[in-house]
mmCIF file of C-alpha atoms in Angstrom:
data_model
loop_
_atom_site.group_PDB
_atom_site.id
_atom_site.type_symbol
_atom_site.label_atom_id
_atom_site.label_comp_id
_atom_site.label_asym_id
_atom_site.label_seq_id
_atom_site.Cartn_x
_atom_site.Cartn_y
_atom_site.Cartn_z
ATOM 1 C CA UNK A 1 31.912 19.319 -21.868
ATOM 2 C CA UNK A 2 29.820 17.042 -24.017
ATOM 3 C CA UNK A 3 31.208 15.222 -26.689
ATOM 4 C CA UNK A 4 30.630 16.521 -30.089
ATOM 5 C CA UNK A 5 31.340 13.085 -32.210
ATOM 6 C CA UNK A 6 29.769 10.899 -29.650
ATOM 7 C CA UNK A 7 27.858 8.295 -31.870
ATOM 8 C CA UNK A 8 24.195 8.434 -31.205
ATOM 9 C CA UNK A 9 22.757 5.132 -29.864
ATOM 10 C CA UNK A 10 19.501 3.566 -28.899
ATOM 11 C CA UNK A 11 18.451 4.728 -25.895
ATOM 12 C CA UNK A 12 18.638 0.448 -24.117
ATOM 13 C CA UNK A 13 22.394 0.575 -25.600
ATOM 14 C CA UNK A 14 23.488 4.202 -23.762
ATOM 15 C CA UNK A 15 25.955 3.126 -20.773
ATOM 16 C CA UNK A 16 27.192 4.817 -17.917
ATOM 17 C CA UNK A 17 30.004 5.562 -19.664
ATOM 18 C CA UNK A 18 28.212 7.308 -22.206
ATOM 19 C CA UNK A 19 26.493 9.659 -19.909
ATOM 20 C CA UNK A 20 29.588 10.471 -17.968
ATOM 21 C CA UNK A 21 31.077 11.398 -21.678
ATOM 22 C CA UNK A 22 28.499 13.437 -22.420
ATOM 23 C CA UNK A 23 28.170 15.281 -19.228
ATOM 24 C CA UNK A 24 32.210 15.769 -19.190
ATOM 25 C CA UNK A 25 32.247 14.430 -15.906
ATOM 26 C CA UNK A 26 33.786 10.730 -14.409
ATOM 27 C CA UNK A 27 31.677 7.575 -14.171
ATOM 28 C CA UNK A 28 31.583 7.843 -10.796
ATOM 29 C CA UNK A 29 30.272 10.910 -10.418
ATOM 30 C CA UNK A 30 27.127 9.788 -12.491
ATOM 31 C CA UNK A 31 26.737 6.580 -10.277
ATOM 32 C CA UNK A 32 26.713 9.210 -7.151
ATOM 33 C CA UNK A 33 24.348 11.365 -8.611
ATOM 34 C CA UNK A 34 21.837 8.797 -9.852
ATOM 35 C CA UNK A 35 22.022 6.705 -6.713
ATOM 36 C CA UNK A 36 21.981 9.660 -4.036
ATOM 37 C CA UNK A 37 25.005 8.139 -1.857
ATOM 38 C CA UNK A 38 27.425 11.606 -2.100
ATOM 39 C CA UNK A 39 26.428 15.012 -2.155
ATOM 40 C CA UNK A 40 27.131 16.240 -5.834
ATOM 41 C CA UNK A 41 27.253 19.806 -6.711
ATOM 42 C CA UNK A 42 23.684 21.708 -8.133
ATOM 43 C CA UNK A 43 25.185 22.476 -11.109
ATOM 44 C CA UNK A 44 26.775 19.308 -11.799
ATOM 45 C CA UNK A 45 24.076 17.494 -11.212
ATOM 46 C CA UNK A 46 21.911 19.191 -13.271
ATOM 47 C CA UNK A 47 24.237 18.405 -16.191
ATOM 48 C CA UNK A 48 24.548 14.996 -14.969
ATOM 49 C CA UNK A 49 20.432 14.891 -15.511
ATOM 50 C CA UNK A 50 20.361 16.373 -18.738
ATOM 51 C CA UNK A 51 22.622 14.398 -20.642
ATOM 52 C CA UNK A 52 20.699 11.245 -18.875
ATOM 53 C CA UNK A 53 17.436 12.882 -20.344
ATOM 54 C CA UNK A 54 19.081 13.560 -23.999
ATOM 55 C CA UNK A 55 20.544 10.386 -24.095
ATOM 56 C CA UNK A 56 17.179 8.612 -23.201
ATOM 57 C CA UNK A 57 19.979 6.513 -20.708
ATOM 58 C CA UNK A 58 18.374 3.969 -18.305
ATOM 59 C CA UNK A 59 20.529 2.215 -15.353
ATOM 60 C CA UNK A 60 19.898 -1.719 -15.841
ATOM 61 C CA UNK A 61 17.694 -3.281 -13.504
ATOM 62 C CA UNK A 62 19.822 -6.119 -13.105
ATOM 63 C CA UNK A 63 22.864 -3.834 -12.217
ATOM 64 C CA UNK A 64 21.209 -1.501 -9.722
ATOM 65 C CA UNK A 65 19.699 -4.067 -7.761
ATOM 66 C CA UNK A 66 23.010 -5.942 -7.002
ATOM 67 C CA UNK A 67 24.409 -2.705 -6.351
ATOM 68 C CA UNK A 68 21.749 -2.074 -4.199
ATOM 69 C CA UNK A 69 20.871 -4.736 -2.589
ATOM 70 C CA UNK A 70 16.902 -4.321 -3.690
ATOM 71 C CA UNK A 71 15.094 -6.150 -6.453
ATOM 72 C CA UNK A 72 13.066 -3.194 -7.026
ATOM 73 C CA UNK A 73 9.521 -5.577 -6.671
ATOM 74 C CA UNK A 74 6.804 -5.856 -4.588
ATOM 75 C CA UNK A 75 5.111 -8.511 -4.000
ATOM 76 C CA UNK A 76 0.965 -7.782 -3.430
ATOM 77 C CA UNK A 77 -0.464 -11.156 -2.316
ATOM 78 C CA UNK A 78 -3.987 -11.037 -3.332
ATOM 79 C CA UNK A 79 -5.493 -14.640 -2.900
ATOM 80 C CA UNK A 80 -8.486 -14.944 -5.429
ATOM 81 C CA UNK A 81 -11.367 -16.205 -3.777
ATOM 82 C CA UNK A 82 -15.152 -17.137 -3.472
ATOM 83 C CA UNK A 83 -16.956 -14.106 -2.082
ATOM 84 C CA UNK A 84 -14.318 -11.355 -3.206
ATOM 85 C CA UNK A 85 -16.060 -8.286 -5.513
ATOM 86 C CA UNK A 86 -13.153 -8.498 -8.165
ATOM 87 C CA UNK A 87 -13.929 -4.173 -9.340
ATOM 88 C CA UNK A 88 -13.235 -3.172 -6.086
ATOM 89 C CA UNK A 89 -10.299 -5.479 -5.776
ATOM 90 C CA UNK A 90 -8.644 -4.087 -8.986
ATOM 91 C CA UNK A 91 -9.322 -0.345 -7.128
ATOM 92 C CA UNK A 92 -6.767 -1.229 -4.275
ATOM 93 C CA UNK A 93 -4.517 -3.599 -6.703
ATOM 94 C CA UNK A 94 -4.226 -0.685 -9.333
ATOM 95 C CA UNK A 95 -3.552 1.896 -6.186
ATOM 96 C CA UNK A 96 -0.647 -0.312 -5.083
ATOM 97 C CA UNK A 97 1.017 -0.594 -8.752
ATOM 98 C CA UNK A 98 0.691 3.445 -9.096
ATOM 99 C CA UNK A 99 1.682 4.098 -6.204
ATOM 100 C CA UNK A 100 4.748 1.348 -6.255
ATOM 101 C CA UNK A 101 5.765 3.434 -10.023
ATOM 102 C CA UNK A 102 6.437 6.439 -7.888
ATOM 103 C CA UNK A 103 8.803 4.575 -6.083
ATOM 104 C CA UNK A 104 10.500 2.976 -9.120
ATOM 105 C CA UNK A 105 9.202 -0.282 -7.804
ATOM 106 C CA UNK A 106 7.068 -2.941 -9.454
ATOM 107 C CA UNK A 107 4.380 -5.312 -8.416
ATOM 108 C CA UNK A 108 4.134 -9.054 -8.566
ATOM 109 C CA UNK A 109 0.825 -10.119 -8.615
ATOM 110 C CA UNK A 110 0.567 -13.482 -6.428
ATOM 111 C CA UNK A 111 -3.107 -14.433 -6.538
ATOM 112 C CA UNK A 112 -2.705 -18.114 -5.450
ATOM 113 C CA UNK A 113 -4.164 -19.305 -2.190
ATOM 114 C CA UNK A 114 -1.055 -21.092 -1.081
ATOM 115 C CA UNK A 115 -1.113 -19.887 2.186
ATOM 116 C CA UNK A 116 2.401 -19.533 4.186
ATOM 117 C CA UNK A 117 4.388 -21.852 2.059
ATOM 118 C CA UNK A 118 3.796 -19.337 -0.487
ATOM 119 C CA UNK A 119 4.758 -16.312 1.703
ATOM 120 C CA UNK A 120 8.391 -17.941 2.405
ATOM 121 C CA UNK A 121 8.850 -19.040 -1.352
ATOM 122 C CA UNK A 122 8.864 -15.709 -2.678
ATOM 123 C CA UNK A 123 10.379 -14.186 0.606
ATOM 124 C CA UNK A 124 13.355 -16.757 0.333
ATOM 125 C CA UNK A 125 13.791 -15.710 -3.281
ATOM 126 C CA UNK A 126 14.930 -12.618 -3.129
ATOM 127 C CA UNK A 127 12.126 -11.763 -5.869
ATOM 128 C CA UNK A 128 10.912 -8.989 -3.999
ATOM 129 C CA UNK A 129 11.665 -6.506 -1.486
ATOM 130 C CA UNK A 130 8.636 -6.756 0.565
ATOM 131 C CA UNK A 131 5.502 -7.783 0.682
ATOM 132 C CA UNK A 132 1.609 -6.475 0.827
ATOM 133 C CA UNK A 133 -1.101 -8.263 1.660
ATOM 134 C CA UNK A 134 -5.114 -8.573 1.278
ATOM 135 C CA UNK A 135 -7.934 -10.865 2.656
ATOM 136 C CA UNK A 136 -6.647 -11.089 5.735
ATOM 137 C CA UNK A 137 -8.686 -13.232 8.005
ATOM 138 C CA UNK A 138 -8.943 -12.769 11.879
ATOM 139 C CA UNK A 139 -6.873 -15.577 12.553
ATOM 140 C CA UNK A 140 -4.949 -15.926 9.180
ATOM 141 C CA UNK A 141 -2.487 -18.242 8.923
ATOM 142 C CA UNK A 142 0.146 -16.138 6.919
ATOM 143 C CA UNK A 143 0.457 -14.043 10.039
ATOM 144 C CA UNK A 144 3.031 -16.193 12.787
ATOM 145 C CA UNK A 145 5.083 -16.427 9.064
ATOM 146 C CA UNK A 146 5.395 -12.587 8.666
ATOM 147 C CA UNK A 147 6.484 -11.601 12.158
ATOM 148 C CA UNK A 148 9.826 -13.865 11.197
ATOM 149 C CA UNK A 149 10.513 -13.124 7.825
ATOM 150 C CA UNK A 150 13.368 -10.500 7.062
ATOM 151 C CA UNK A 151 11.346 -9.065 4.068
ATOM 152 C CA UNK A 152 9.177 -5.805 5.588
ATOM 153 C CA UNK A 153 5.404 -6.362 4.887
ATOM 154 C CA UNK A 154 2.297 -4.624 5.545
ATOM 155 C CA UNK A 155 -1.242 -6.095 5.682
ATOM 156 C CA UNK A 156 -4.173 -4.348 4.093
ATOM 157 C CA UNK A 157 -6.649 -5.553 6.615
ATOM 158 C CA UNK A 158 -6.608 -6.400 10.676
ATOM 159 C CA UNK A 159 -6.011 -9.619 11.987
ATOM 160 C CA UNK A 160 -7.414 -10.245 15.531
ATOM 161 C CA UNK A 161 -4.125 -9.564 17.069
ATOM 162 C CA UNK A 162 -1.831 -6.719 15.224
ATOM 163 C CA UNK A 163 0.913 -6.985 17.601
ATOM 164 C CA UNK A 164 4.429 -7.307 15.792
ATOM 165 C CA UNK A 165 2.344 -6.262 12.264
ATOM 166 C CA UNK A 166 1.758 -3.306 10.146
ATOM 167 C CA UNK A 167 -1.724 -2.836 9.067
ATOM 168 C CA UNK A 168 -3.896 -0.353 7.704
ATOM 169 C CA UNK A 169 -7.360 -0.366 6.287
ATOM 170 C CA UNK A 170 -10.889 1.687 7.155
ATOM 171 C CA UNK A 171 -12.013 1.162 10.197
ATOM 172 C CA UNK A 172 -14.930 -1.005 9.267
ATOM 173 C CA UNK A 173 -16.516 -1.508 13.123
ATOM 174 C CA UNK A 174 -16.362 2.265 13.030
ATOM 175 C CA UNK A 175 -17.804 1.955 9.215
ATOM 176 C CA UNK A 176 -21.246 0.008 10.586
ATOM 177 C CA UNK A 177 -21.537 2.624 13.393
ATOM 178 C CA UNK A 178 -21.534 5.795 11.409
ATOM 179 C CA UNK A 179 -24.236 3.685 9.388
ATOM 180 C CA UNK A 180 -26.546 2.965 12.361
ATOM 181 C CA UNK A 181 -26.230 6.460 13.642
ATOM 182 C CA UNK A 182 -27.171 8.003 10.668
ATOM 183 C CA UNK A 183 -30.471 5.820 10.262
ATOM 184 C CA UNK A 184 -31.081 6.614 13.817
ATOM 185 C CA UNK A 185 -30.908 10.806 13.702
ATOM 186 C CA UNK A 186 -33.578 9.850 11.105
ATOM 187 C CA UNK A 187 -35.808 8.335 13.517
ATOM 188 C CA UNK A 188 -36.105 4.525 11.875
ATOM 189 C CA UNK A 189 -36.323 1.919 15.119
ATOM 190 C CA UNK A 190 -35.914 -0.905 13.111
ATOM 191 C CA UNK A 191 -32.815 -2.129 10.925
ATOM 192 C CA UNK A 192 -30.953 -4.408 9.279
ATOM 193 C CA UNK A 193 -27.300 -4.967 7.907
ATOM 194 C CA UNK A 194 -26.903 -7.095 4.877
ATOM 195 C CA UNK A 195 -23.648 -8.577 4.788
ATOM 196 C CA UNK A 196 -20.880 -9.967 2.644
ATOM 197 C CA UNK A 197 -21.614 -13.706 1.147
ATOM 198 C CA UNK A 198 -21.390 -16.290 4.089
ATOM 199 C CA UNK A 199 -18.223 -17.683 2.835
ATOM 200 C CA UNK A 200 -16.422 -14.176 3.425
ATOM 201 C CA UNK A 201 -17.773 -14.964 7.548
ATOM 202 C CA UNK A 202 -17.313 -18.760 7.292
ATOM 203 C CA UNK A 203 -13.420 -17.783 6.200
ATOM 204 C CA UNK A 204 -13.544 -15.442 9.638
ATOM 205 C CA UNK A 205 -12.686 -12.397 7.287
ATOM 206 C CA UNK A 206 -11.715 -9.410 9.315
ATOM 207 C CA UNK A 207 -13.615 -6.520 7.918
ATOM 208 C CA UNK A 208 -16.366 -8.527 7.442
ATOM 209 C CA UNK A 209 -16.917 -9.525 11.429
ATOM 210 C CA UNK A 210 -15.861 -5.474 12.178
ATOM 211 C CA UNK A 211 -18.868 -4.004 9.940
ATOM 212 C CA UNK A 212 -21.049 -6.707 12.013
ATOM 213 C CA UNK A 213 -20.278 -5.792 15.205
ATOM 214 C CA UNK A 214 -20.147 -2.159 14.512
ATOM 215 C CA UNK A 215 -23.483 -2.257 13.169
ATOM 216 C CA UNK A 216 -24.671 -4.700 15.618
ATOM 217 C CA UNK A 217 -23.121 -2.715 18.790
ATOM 218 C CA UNK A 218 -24.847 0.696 18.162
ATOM 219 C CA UNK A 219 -27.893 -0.304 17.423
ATOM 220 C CA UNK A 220 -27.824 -2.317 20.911
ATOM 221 C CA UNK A 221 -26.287 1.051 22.316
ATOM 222 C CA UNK A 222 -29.267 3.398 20.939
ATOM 223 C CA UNK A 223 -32.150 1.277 21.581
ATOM 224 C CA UNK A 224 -32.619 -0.268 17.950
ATOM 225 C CA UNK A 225 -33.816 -3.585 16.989
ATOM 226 C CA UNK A 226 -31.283 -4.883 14.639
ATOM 227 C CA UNK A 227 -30.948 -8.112 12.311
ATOM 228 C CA UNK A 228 -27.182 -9.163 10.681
ATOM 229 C CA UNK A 229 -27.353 -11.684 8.628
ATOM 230 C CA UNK A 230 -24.869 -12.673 5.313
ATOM 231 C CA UNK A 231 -25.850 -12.246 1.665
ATOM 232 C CA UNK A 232 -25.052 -13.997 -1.743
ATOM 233 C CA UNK A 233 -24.843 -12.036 -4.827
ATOM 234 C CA UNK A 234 -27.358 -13.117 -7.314
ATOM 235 C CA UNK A 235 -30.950 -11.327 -7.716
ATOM 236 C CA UNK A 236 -33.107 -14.384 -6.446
ATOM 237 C CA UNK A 237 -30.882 -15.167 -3.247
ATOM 238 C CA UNK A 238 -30.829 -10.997 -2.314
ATOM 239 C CA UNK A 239 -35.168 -11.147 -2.896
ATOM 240 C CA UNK A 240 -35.110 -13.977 -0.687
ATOM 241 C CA UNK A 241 -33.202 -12.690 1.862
ATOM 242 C CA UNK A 242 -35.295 -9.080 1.757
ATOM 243 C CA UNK A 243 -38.274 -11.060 2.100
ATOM 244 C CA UNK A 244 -37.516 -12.875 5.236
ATOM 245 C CA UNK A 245 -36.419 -10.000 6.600
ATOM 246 C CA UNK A 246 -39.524 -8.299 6.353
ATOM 247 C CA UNK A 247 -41.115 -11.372 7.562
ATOM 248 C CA UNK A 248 -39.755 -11.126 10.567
ATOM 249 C CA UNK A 249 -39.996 -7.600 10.607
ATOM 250 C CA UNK A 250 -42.817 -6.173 8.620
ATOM 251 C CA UNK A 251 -41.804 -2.176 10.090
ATOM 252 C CA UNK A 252 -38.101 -2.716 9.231
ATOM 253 C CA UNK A 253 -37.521 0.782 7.802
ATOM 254 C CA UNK A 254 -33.793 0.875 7.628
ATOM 255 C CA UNK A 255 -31.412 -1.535 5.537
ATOM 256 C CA UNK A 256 -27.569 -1.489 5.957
ATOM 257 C CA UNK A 257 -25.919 -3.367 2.808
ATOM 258 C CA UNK A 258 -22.188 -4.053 2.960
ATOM 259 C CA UNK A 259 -22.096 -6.387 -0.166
ATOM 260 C CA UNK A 260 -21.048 -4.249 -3.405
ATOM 261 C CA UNK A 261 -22.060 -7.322 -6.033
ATOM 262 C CA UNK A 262 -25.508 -7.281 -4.075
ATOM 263 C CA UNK A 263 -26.356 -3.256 -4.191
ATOM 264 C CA UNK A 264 -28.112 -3.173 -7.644
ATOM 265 C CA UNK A 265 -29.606 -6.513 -6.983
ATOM 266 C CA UNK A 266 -31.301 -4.983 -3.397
ATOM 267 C CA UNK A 267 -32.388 -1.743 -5.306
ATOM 268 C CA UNK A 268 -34.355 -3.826 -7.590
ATOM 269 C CA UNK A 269 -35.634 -6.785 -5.246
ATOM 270 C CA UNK A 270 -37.233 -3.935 -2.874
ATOM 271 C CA UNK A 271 -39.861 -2.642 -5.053
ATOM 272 C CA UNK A 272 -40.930 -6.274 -6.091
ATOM 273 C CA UNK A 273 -41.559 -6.581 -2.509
ATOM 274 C CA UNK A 274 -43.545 -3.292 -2.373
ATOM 275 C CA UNK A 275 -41.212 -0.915 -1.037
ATOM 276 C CA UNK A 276 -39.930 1.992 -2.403
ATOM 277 C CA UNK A 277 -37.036 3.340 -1.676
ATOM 278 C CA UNK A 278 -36.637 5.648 0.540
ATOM 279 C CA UNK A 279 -40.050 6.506 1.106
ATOM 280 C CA UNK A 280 -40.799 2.617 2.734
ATOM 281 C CA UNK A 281 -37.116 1.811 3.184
ATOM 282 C CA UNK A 282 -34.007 3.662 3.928
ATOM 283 C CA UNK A 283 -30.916 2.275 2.238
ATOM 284 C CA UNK A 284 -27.119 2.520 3.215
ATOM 285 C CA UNK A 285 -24.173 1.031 1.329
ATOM 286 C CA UNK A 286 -20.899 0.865 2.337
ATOM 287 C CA UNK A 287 -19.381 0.988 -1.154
ATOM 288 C CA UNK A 288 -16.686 2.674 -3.658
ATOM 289 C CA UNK A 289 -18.570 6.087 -4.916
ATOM 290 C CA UNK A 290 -18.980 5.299 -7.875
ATOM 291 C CA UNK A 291 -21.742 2.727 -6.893
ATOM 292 C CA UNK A 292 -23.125 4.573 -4.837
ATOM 293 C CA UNK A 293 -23.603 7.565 -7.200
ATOM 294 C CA UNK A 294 -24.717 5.434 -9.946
ATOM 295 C CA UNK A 295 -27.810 3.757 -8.041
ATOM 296 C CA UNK A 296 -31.088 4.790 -8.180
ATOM 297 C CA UNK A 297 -31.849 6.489 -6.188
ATOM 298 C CA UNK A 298 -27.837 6.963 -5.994
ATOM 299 C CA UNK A 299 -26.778 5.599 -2.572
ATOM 300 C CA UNK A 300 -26.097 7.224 1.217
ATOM 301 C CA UNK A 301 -22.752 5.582 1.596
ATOM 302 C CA UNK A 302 -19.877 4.772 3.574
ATOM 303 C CA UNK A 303 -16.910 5.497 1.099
ATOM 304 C CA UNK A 304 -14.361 2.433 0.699
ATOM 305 C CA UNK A 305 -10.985 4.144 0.001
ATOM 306 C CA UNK A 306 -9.673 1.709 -1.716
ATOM 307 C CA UNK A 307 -7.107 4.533 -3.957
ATOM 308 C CA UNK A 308 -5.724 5.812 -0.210
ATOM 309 C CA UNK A 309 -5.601 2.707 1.384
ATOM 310 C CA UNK A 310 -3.553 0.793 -1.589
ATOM 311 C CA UNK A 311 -1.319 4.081 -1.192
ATOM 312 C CA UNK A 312 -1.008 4.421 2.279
ATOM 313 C CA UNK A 313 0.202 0.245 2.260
ATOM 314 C CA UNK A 314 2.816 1.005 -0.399
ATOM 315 C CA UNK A 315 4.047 4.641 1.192
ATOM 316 C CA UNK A 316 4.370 2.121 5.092
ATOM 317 C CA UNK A 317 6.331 -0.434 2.466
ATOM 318 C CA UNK A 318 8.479 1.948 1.300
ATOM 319 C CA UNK A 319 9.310 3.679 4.627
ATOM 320 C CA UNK A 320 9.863 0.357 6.423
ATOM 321 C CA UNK A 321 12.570 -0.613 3.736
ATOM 322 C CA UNK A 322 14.358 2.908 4.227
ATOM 323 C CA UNK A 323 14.810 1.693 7.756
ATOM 324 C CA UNK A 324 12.069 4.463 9.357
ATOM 325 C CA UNK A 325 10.053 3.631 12.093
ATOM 326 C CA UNK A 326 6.100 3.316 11.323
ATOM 327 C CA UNK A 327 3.071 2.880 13.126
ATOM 328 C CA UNK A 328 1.478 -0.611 13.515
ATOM 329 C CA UNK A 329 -2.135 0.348 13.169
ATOM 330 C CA UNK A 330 -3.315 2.811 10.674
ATOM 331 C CA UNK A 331 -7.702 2.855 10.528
ATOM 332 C CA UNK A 332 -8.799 5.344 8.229
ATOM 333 C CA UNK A 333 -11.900 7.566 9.597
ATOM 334 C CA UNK A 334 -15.275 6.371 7.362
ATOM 335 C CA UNK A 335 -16.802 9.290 5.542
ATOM 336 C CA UNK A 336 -20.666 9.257 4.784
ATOM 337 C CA UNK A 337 -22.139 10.888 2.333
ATOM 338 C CA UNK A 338 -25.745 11.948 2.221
ATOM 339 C CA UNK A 339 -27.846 10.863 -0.876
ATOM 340 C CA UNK A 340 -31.355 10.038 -2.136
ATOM 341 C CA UNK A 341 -31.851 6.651 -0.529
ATOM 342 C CA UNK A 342 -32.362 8.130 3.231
ATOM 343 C CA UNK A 343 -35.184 10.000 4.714
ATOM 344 C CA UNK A 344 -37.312 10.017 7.576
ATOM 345 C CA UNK A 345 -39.693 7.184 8.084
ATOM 346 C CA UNK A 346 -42.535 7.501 6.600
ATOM 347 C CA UNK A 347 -44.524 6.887 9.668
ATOM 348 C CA UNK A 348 -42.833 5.598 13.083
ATOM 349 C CA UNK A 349 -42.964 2.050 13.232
ATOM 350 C CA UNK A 350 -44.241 0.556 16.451
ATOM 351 C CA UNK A 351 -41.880 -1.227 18.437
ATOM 352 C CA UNK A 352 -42.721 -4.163 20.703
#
């Protein structure tokens, strides 16, 4: 039974103790029902719970984790680079941390580019429990460092060679196909990807070189002429860029942009070259939704999940530190949504 004269405290001064008084039960018997190690019975634990709820009690971080052998942190290694689209970075960085709550874990932020020294720092620390990490490049460097270090991890992003690793992300090659196909059932001959800045290739970024060769691939597959080049962020760079293009190819009637910081910049550069979207030019992004939807004409786009990716890398995490086995690659299917920006070409452009 609860104790009647038990002194009310603040709720960061309630012990163990406290709750075990209150619930008219021993201390251990608390400890086995808040940690899950015995089988306790329904009705005891559910008086267990209450008195933890009325008594606002909270186990000490410090405490549980040397019982338990887990810091309760995650480390999400997010190097903060030229080229990155900080919004849609913050989409996957704020799925991980909601994602991490449900687990009672938190997330360390490590945006330094420190490489694998880094990595082995905060491994060797016993600061975290495991690790997540972005930007991965198709050779990366952190990679040889991860297959040896006790601490789980799971990379959002493919290297070249998985093997050893546990990765998830869209499947970006199959991202620049669904993209070509689309402009193709449309009947446009002619197209063009616009790609992430040329630092993201120069740094041999792996979703990046996928969405290229994706794009690149089909259009070789159904007959299409095809240009890939990069593209930098700023209005007068994106015009100049459109304009060669259509240089080169004055019927190009389909454009492929996988660059969000360059999507509103590309919407306005093509009518200052005289096209009108999609009437002259069909446009594709592959972009959160919420770009896409508020373009104009809103966007036909390839969806990038950045909410179920950040949660599938944090539900692998979790599973991997439970001891379960989990698959090494996870690629998401890409999901296109029909909008404004696509039609038919306006007339069939001649190929030579």
């Amino acid at each position: 039974m609860s104790d009647p004269n038990l002194v009310p405290k603040r709720p960061d001064m309630v012990t163990i103790a406290d709750v075990a008084r209150h619930a008219g039960v021993a201390v251990s018997t608390v400890s086995y029902v808040l940690s899950g190690k015995r089988a306790i019975s329904a009705t005891t634990r559910e008086r267990v719970l209450t008195s933890v709820r009325k008594l606002g009690y909270h186990p000490n971080a410090g405490a549980r984790a040397l019982a338990s052998r887990r810091a309760n942190v995650i480390a999400l290694v997010l190097p903060l680079r030229s080229g990155m689209h900080l919004p849609v970075l913050m989409q996957f960085a704020t799925a991980v941390v909601t994602t991490a709550r449900r687990f009672d874990h938190d997330v360390l932020l490590m945006t330094a580019d420190e490489g694998p020294a880094e990595l082995r720092r905060i491994a060797a620390s016993a600061m975290v429990d495991g690790l997540i990490l972005m930007d991965v490049e198709m050779h990366d460097p952190r990679v040889p460092l991860l297959r040896e270090l006790e601490r789980p991890s799971v990379l959002i992003g493919f290297p070249a060679d998985a093997t050893g690793l546990t990765c998830v992300d869209l499947d970006f090659y199959q991202a620049g196909q669904v993209c070509v196909e689309h402009l193709a059932r449309l009947g446009h001959q002619r197209v063009a990807l616009l790609g992430a800045p040329a630092v993201v290739y120069d740094r041999d970024t792996g979703y990046a070189h996928r969405t290229r060769a994706g794009f690149t691939e089909t259009a070789q597959r159904l007959g299409l002429a095809s240009i890939a080049q990069p593209c930098e962020e700023n209005f007068d760079s994106v015009r100049r860029e459109l304009a060669g293009l259509f240089d080169r190819q004055p019927d190009l009637s389909g454009l492929v942009v996988h660059n969000e910081a360059a999507v509103g910049q590309v919407l306005a550069a093509l009518p200052a070259l005289g096209r009108t979207v999609p009437r002259d030019i069909s446009v594709v992004a592959i972009c959160p939704d919420e770009v896409a939807e508020r373009a104009a004409p809103a966007l036909t786009s390839v969806l990038i999940p950045a909410e179920e990716v950040g949660q599938r890398a944090v539900t692998l995490l979790m599973e991997k530190l439970s001891g379960k086995e989990v698959p090494e690659g996870t690629l998401l299917d890409p999901r296109l949504t029909v909008r404004a920006s696509t039609s038919a070409p306006a007339l069939s452009p001649t190929v030579h």
